[in-house]
Backbone as numpy.savetxt, mean C-alpha at the origin, in Angstrom:
# Nx Ny Nz CAx CAy CAz Cx Cy Cz
28.72 -1.27 7.33 27.48 -0.64 6.80 26.50 -1.65 6.19
25.28 -1.51 6.72 24.29 -2.43 6.18 23.65 -1.84 4.96
23.51 -2.65 3.95 22.94 -2.15 2.73 21.60 -2.71 2.44
20.84 -2.17 1.62 19.55 -2.57 1.25 19.63 -2.94 -0.27
19.19 -4.16 -0.61 19.23 -4.60 -1.93 17.85 -4.18 -2.62
17.92 -3.31 -3.56 16.71 -2.84 -4.20 16.71 -3.31 -5.64
15.52 -3.89 -6.02 15.40 -4.30 -7.41 14.19 -3.66 -8.04
14.02 -2.47 -7.69 12.81 -1.71 -8.18 13.09 -1.14 -9.57
12.04 -0.83 -10.30 12.13 -0.33 -11.67 12.23 1.17 -11.71
11.25 1.84 -11.06 11.12 3.25 -11.43 10.45 4.13 -10.23
10.71 3.75 -9.01 10.21 4.64 -7.97 11.08 5.84 -7.87
10.46 6.99 -7.68 11.32 8.16 -7.45 12.04 7.97 -6.30
13.27 8.61 -6.19 14.16 8.46 -5.02 13.55 8.95 -3.75
12.71 9.89 -3.75 12.10 10.33 -2.41 11.13 9.35 -1.97
10.39 8.78 -2.87 9.31 7.80 -2.55 10.08 6.50 -2.11
11.10 6.11 -2.78 11.86 4.93 -2.42 12.40 5.01 -1.10
12.92 6.19 -0.75 13.54 6.33 0.65 12.44 6.22 1.77
11.23 6.70 1.50 10.12 6.55 2.42 9.68 5.19 2.55
9.50 4.47 1.39 9.16 3.09 1.42 10.11 2.25 2.16
11.44 2.41 1.89 12.54 1.64 2.60 12.38 1.84 4.18
12.22 3.13 4.59 12.10 3.40 6.00 10.92 2.70 6.63
9.66 2.68 5.89 8.52 1.99 6.42 8.73 0.49 6.48
9.37 -0.07 5.50 9.64 -1.53 5.50 10.57 -1.89 6.60
11.58 -1.20 6.81 12.54 -1.46 7.90 11.82 -1.44 9.23
10.99 -0.42 9.43 10.25 -0.33 10.66 9.18 -1.41 10.93
8.42 -1.56 9.92 7.30 -2.54 9.96 7.78 -4.03 10.17
8.85 -4.35 9.40 9.34 -5.77 9.50 10.44 -5.98 10.50
10.93 -4.87 11.13 11.98 -4.87 11.99 13.23 -5.42 11.41
13.61 -4.91 10.29 14.75 -5.53 9.47 15.67 -4.30 9.06
16.88 -4.61 8.65 17.83 -3.54 8.06 18.02 -3.92 6.55
18.17 -5.16 6.17 18.48 -5.57 4.83 17.25 -6.28 4.28
16.95 -6.13 3.00 15.87 -6.83 2.47 16.02 -6.82 0.95
15.29 -7.61 0.24 15.27 -7.70 -1.23 13.82 -7.09 -1.65
13.76 -6.30 -2.52 12.51 -5.65 -2.99 12.29 -6.09 -4.47
11.54 -7.11 -4.63 11.33 -7.69 -5.94 9.97 -7.30 -6.63
10.05 -6.66 -7.69 8.74 -6.34 -8.36 7.97 -7.55 -8.90
6.69 -7.50 -8.64 5.84 -8.55 -9.06 5.05 -7.96 -10.21
5.27 -8.67 -11.36 4.68 -8.25 -12.62 3.35 -8.95 -12.85
2.33 -8.24 -12.88 1.01 -8.74 -13.13 0.75 -8.46 -14.55
0.40 -9.55 -15.40 0.08 -9.44 -16.72 -0.95 -8.43 -17.02
-0.97 -7.78 -18.18 -1.97 -6.80 -18.57 -3.26 -7.44 -18.74
-3.25 -8.77 -19.05 -4.52 -9.41 -19.25 -5.22 -9.59 -17.81
-4.42 -9.89 -16.82 -5.14 -9.95 -15.37 -5.32 -8.63 -14.85
-4.41 -7.64 -15.04 -4.48 -6.36 -14.35 -5.66 -5.64 -14.89
-6.02 -5.84 -16.06 -7.22 -5.13 -16.62 -8.60 -5.41 -15.85
-8.63 -6.57 -15.15 -9.71 -7.05 -14.43 -9.64 -6.59 -12.88
-8.44 -6.12 -12.46 -8.34 -5.77 -11.08 -8.89 -4.49 -10.80
-9.53 -4.23 -9.64 -10.10 -2.95 -9.19 -8.93 -1.89 -8.98
-7.78 -2.20 -8.50 -6.67 -1.40 -8.36 -5.72 -1.43 -9.59
-4.91 -0.41 -9.67 -3.94 -0.31 -10.79 -2.74 -1.10 -10.43
-2.30 -2.04 -11.22 -1.04 -2.75 -11.10 -0.10 -2.52 -12.25
0.84 -1.86 -12.12 1.87 -1.57 -13.14 3.14 -2.21 -12.85
4.19 -1.88 -13.61 5.49 -2.48 -13.38 6.26 -2.04 -12.15
5.82 -1.03 -11.54 6.60 -0.46 -10.49 5.88 0.00 -9.23
4.78 -0.86 -8.93 3.99 -0.52 -7.77 3.63 -1.69 -6.82
4.08 -2.91 -7.22 3.74 -4.02 -6.40 4.97 -4.88 -6.21
5.36 -5.16 -4.96 6.59 -5.85 -4.64 6.52 -6.96 -3.66
7.33 -8.00 -3.72 7.53 -8.93 -2.72 8.77 -8.44 -1.87
8.59 -8.52 -0.53 9.66 -8.18 0.39 10.21 -9.46 0.92
11.58 -9.69 0.71 12.23 -10.91 1.01 13.52 -10.63 1.74
13.90 -11.67 2.54 15.23 -11.75 3.13 15.76 -13.16 2.73
16.89 -13.23 1.95 17.52 -14.44 1.54 16.40 -15.32 0.83
15.67 -14.78 0.00 14.66 -15.47 -0.79 13.42 -16.04 0.10
13.39 -15.59 1.36 12.25 -15.84 2.25 11.29 -14.80 2.23
10.11 -15.01 1.88 9.05 -13.98 1.71 8.66 -13.48 3.12
8.68 -12.18 3.28 8.19 -11.47 4.51 6.81 -10.94 4.25
6.56 -10.54 3.03 5.33 -9.80 2.76 5.29 -9.18 1.43
4.39 -8.19 1.23 4.21 -7.50 0.02 4.04 -5.95 0.27
4.43 -5.22 -0.70 4.37 -3.78 -0.64 3.58 -3.29 -1.98
2.57 -2.44 -1.67 1.83 -1.96 -2.76 1.88 -0.27 -2.73
2.31 0.33 -3.78 2.32 1.76 -3.75 1.28 2.32 -4.70
0.40 3.18 -4.16 -0.68 3.58 -5.01 -0.80 5.08 -4.86
-1.89 5.61 -5.71 -2.14 7.02 -5.75 -3.64 7.13 -5.65
-4.08 8.08 -4.83 -5.53 8.39 -4.73 -5.83 9.81 -4.97
-7.07 10.17 -5.36 -7.48 11.61 -5.55 -7.73 12.29 -4.28
-7.51 13.60 -4.32 -8.10 14.48 -3.24 -8.94 15.38 -4.07
-9.43 16.47 -3.39 -10.28 17.46 -4.02 -9.75 18.02 -5.36
-8.46 18.45 -5.32 -7.91 19.00 -6.52 -6.48 18.42 -6.89
-6.09 17.41 -6.18 -4.74 16.82 -6.56 -4.71 15.26 -6.22
-3.69 14.87 -5.76 -3.60 13.38 -5.53 -2.59 13.18 -4.32
-2.70 11.87 -3.77 -1.70 11.54 -2.68 -1.14 10.18 -3.05
0.04 9.98 -2.62 0.71 8.63 -2.82 0.70 7.89 -1.48
0.35 6.67 -1.43 0.32 5.85 -0.24 0.99 4.48 -0.43
1.23 3.85 0.62 1.91 2.58 0.79 1.09 1.70 1.66
0.91 0.41 1.15 0.30 -0.54 2.07 1.22 -1.79 2.08
1.57 -2.23 3.33 2.44 -3.37 3.52 1.54 -4.50 3.97
1.73 -5.70 3.45 1.12 -6.85 3.79 1.95 -7.87 4.36
1.56 -8.65 5.36 2.42 -9.83 5.79 2.29 -10.91 4.72
3.00 -12.03 4.89 2.85 -13.14 4.00 1.60 -13.85 3.97
0.68 -13.56 4.95 -0.69 -14.15 4.93 -1.71 -13.12 4.30
-1.18 -12.08 3.69 -2.05 -11.07 3.07 -2.80 -10.24 3.95
-2.37 -10.09 5.23 -3.04 -9.19 6.19 -2.26 -7.87 6.15
-3.06 -6.80 6.24 -2.45 -5.37 6.15 -1.54 -5.29 7.53
-0.29 -4.95 7.22 0.61 -4.79 8.41 0.78 -3.33 8.65
0.67 -2.45 7.58 0.85 -1.01 7.79 0.30 -0.31 6.59
-0.31 0.79 6.77 -0.76 1.74 5.67 -0.15 3.11 6.10
0.38 3.79 5.01 1.12 5.03 5.25 0.84 5.94 4.07
0.55 7.26 4.38 0.46 8.25 3.19 1.84 8.77 3.06
2.43 8.54 1.82 3.81 8.92 1.60 3.88 10.49 1.23
2.97 10.86 0.30 3.10 12.27 -0.14 1.61 12.70 -0.27
1.34 13.84 0.43 0.00 14.40 0.37 0.23 15.88 -0.26
-0.55 16.17 -1.33 -0.19 17.37 -2.10 -1.23 18.39 -1.99
-2.03 18.46 -1.00 -3.12 19.38 -0.88 -3.11 20.12 0.46
-3.68 21.29 0.50 -3.61 22.06 1.85 -4.55 21.45 2.92
-5.67 20.83 2.41 -6.63 20.35 3.37 -6.77 18.77 3.22
-7.11 18.14 4.30 -7.35 16.76 4.25 -6.12 15.88 4.63
-4.95 16.49 4.85 -3.78 15.81 5.20 -3.81 14.93 6.46
-4.91 15.05 7.24 -5.14 14.34 8.46 -5.19 12.80 8.21
-5.46 12.43 6.89 -5.50 11.04 6.69 -4.11 10.38 6.81
-3.13 11.20 6.88 -1.78 10.65 7.11 -1.36 10.46 8.49
-2.33 10.70 9.43 -2.05 10.40 10.90 -1.99 8.98 11.21
-0.95 8.65 11.98 -0.80 7.31 12.38 -2.05 6.71 13.00
-2.72 7.55 13.89 -3.85 7.16 14.72 -4.99 6.71 13.74
-5.28 7.56 12.68 -6.40 7.22 11.75 -5.99 6.03 10.84
-4.69 5.96 10.40 -4.32 4.83 9.55 -4.29 3.45 10.20
-4.15 3.54 11.55 -4.12 2.22 12.35 -5.28 1.38 12.11
-6.44 1.94 11.70 -7.65 1.23 11.57 -7.58 0.20 10.41
-6.64 0.46 9.51 -6.50 -0.57 8.34 -5.65 -1.76 8.75
-4.82 -1.65 9.76 -4.00 -2.67 10.18 -4.89 -4.00 10.56
-4.43 -5.10 10.12 -5.18 -6.32 10.43 -6.28 -6.63 9.45
-6.50 -5.76 8.47 -7.59 -6.07 7.44 -7.02 -7.06 6.46
-7.95 -7.85 5.97 -7.60 -8.82 4.97 -8.42 -8.79 3.75
-8.04 -9.55 2.73 -8.82 -9.49 1.52 -10.29 -9.92 1.67
-10.68 -10.37 2.83 -11.97 -10.77 3.09 -12.87 -9.69 3.73
-12.16 -8.56 4.13 -12.84 -7.45 4.75 -13.40 -6.45 3.77
-14.47 -5.88 4.17 -15.06 -4.78 3.32 -15.05 -3.53 4.21
-14.44 -2.44 3.81 -14.24 -1.29 4.55 -15.42 -0.25 4.08
-15.97 0.35 5.19 -17.12 1.24 4.89 -16.85 2.60 5.63
-16.78 3.66 4.86 -16.69 4.95 5.48 -17.81 5.29 6.39
-17.47 5.70 7.63 -18.50 6.05 8.62 -19.06 4.89 9.37
-18.71 3.65 8.90 -19.08 2.46 9.68 -17.91 1.76 10.40
-17.12 1.12 9.54 -15.81 0.55 10.22 -14.58 1.38 9.96
-14.80 2.53 9.17 -13.67 3.47 8.97 -14.17 4.80 9.44
-13.50 5.44 10.39 -13.82 6.66 11.01 -13.71 7.90 9.99
-14.67 8.75 10.17 -14.57 9.99 9.40 -13.63 10.93 10.06
-13.19 11.91 9.26 -12.36 13.02 9.80 -13.01 14.36 9.28
-13.40 15.11 10.26 -13.99 16.46 9.82 -12.93 17.32 9.07
-13.40 17.78 7.80 -12.49 18.56 7.03 -11.68 17.77 6.10
-11.76 16.47 6.07 -11.05 15.49 5.22 -11.88 14.50 4.63
-13.18 14.81 4.44 -14.11 13.81 3.90 -13.71 13.21 2.55
-13.35 14.06 1.70 -12.97 13.53 0.31 -11.73 12.67 0.44
-10.72 13.04 1.13 -9.50 12.20 1.33 -9.76 10.93 2.11
-10.61 10.99 3.11 -10.95 9.79 3.80 -11.66 8.84 2.95
-12.64 9.30 2.22 -13.41 8.46 1.28 -12.50 7.87 0.27
-11.53 8.67 -0.25 -10.63 8.23 -1.32 -9.75 7.18 -0.82
-9.10 7.35 0.44 -8.22 6.41 0.97 -9.01 5.06 1.29
-10.19 5.19 1.78 -11.02 4.01 2.14 -11.32 3.16 0.91
-11.73 3.83 -0.26 -11.95 3.21 -1.50 -10.73 2.66 -2.05
-9.58 3.34 -1.99 -8.32 2.73 -2.48 -7.94 1.42 -1.75
-8.01 1.46 -0.44 -7.74 0.24 0.39 -8.65 -0.86 -0.16
-9.93 -0.48 -0.09 -10.94 -1.46 -0.42 -10.70 -2.20 -1.75
-10.37 -1.33 -2.78 -9.98 -1.91 -4.12 -8.74 -2.73 -4.03
-7.83 -2.35 -3.35 -6.56 -3.09 -3.16 -6.87 -4.45 -2.52
-7.56 -4.44 -1.43 -7.91 -5.68 -0.81 -8.65 -6.66 -1.72
-9.60 -6.20 -2.54 -10.19 -6.94 -3.56 -9.27 -7.45 -4.68
-8.33 -6.68 -5.04 -7.35 -7.03 -6.06 -6.33 -8.11 -5.39
-6.02 -7.93 -4.27 -5.15 -8.99 -3.57 -5.80 -10.21 -3.53
-7.13 -10.18 -3.18 -7.86 -11.43 -3.18 -7.86 -12.18 -4.54
-8.11 -11.44 -5.63 -8.11 -12.03 -6.95 -6.75 -12.59 -7.28
-5.72 -11.85 -7.05 -4.30 -12.21 -7.27 -4.08 -13.51 -6.49
-4.45 -13.67 -5.35 -4.19 -14.85 -4.63 -5.00 -16.01 -5.16
-6.40 -15.75 -5.47 -7.11 -16.87 -6.01 -6.54 -17.37 -7.41
-5.81 -16.49 -8.14 -5.24 -16.80 -9.40 -3.81 -17.31 -9.21
-3.42 -17.54 -7.92 -2.15 -18.10 -7.62 -0.92 -17.24 -8.11
-1.17 -15.92 -8.20 -0.11 -15.01 -8.56 0.65 -14.58 -7.33
0.01 -14.61 -6.19 0.72 -14.35 -5.01 0.15 -15.35 -3.92
C-alpha cells in the first residue's frame, strides 16, 4: 500500500482528499510530502493574496522540491468557492482547479476547458477578463473573481520569490 505523507495543519478532510488527488495527477506521483510554508505576518500583510498557516505548501519527494500548492477562496454573487493552484518549481502554473463551488450559478468556472487557460502562466503574466481570459455567459461574477484571485496570487508569488521566501 502506497501512503501519502501529509504535514498539513488544518485542511478539512474533504478538501485535503481533493488536493491529494490533484497533486497525484498533476505531478504523476503516488507519494509526496506536503510541507506548509509559513509566511510571516509582516510579509503577508503586503501580499495581494491571503497567506495563512494552512494554505501554501511545498510539494516534495524525498526532500526534492516538485512545486507548490496554494489553496484559496474567492467570492461569488452570494457565497464563495475554494480553489487550488499548483505551480512547478519554476513558479509556472501547472494546474488550477475549483475544489468546492457553493452557488447554483457560475459553476462553469470549474470546467477543465476553462481552467486550462491558466496553465503556463507565470508571476510575470497579467490576466485580463475578456482579453486573455475568456468570459463565460451566466458566470461573469465567478469568472471575474477567479481571474482576480489568480492575478493576485501570481503577484504574491512574484513578491515571495523576490524576497527569497520561495
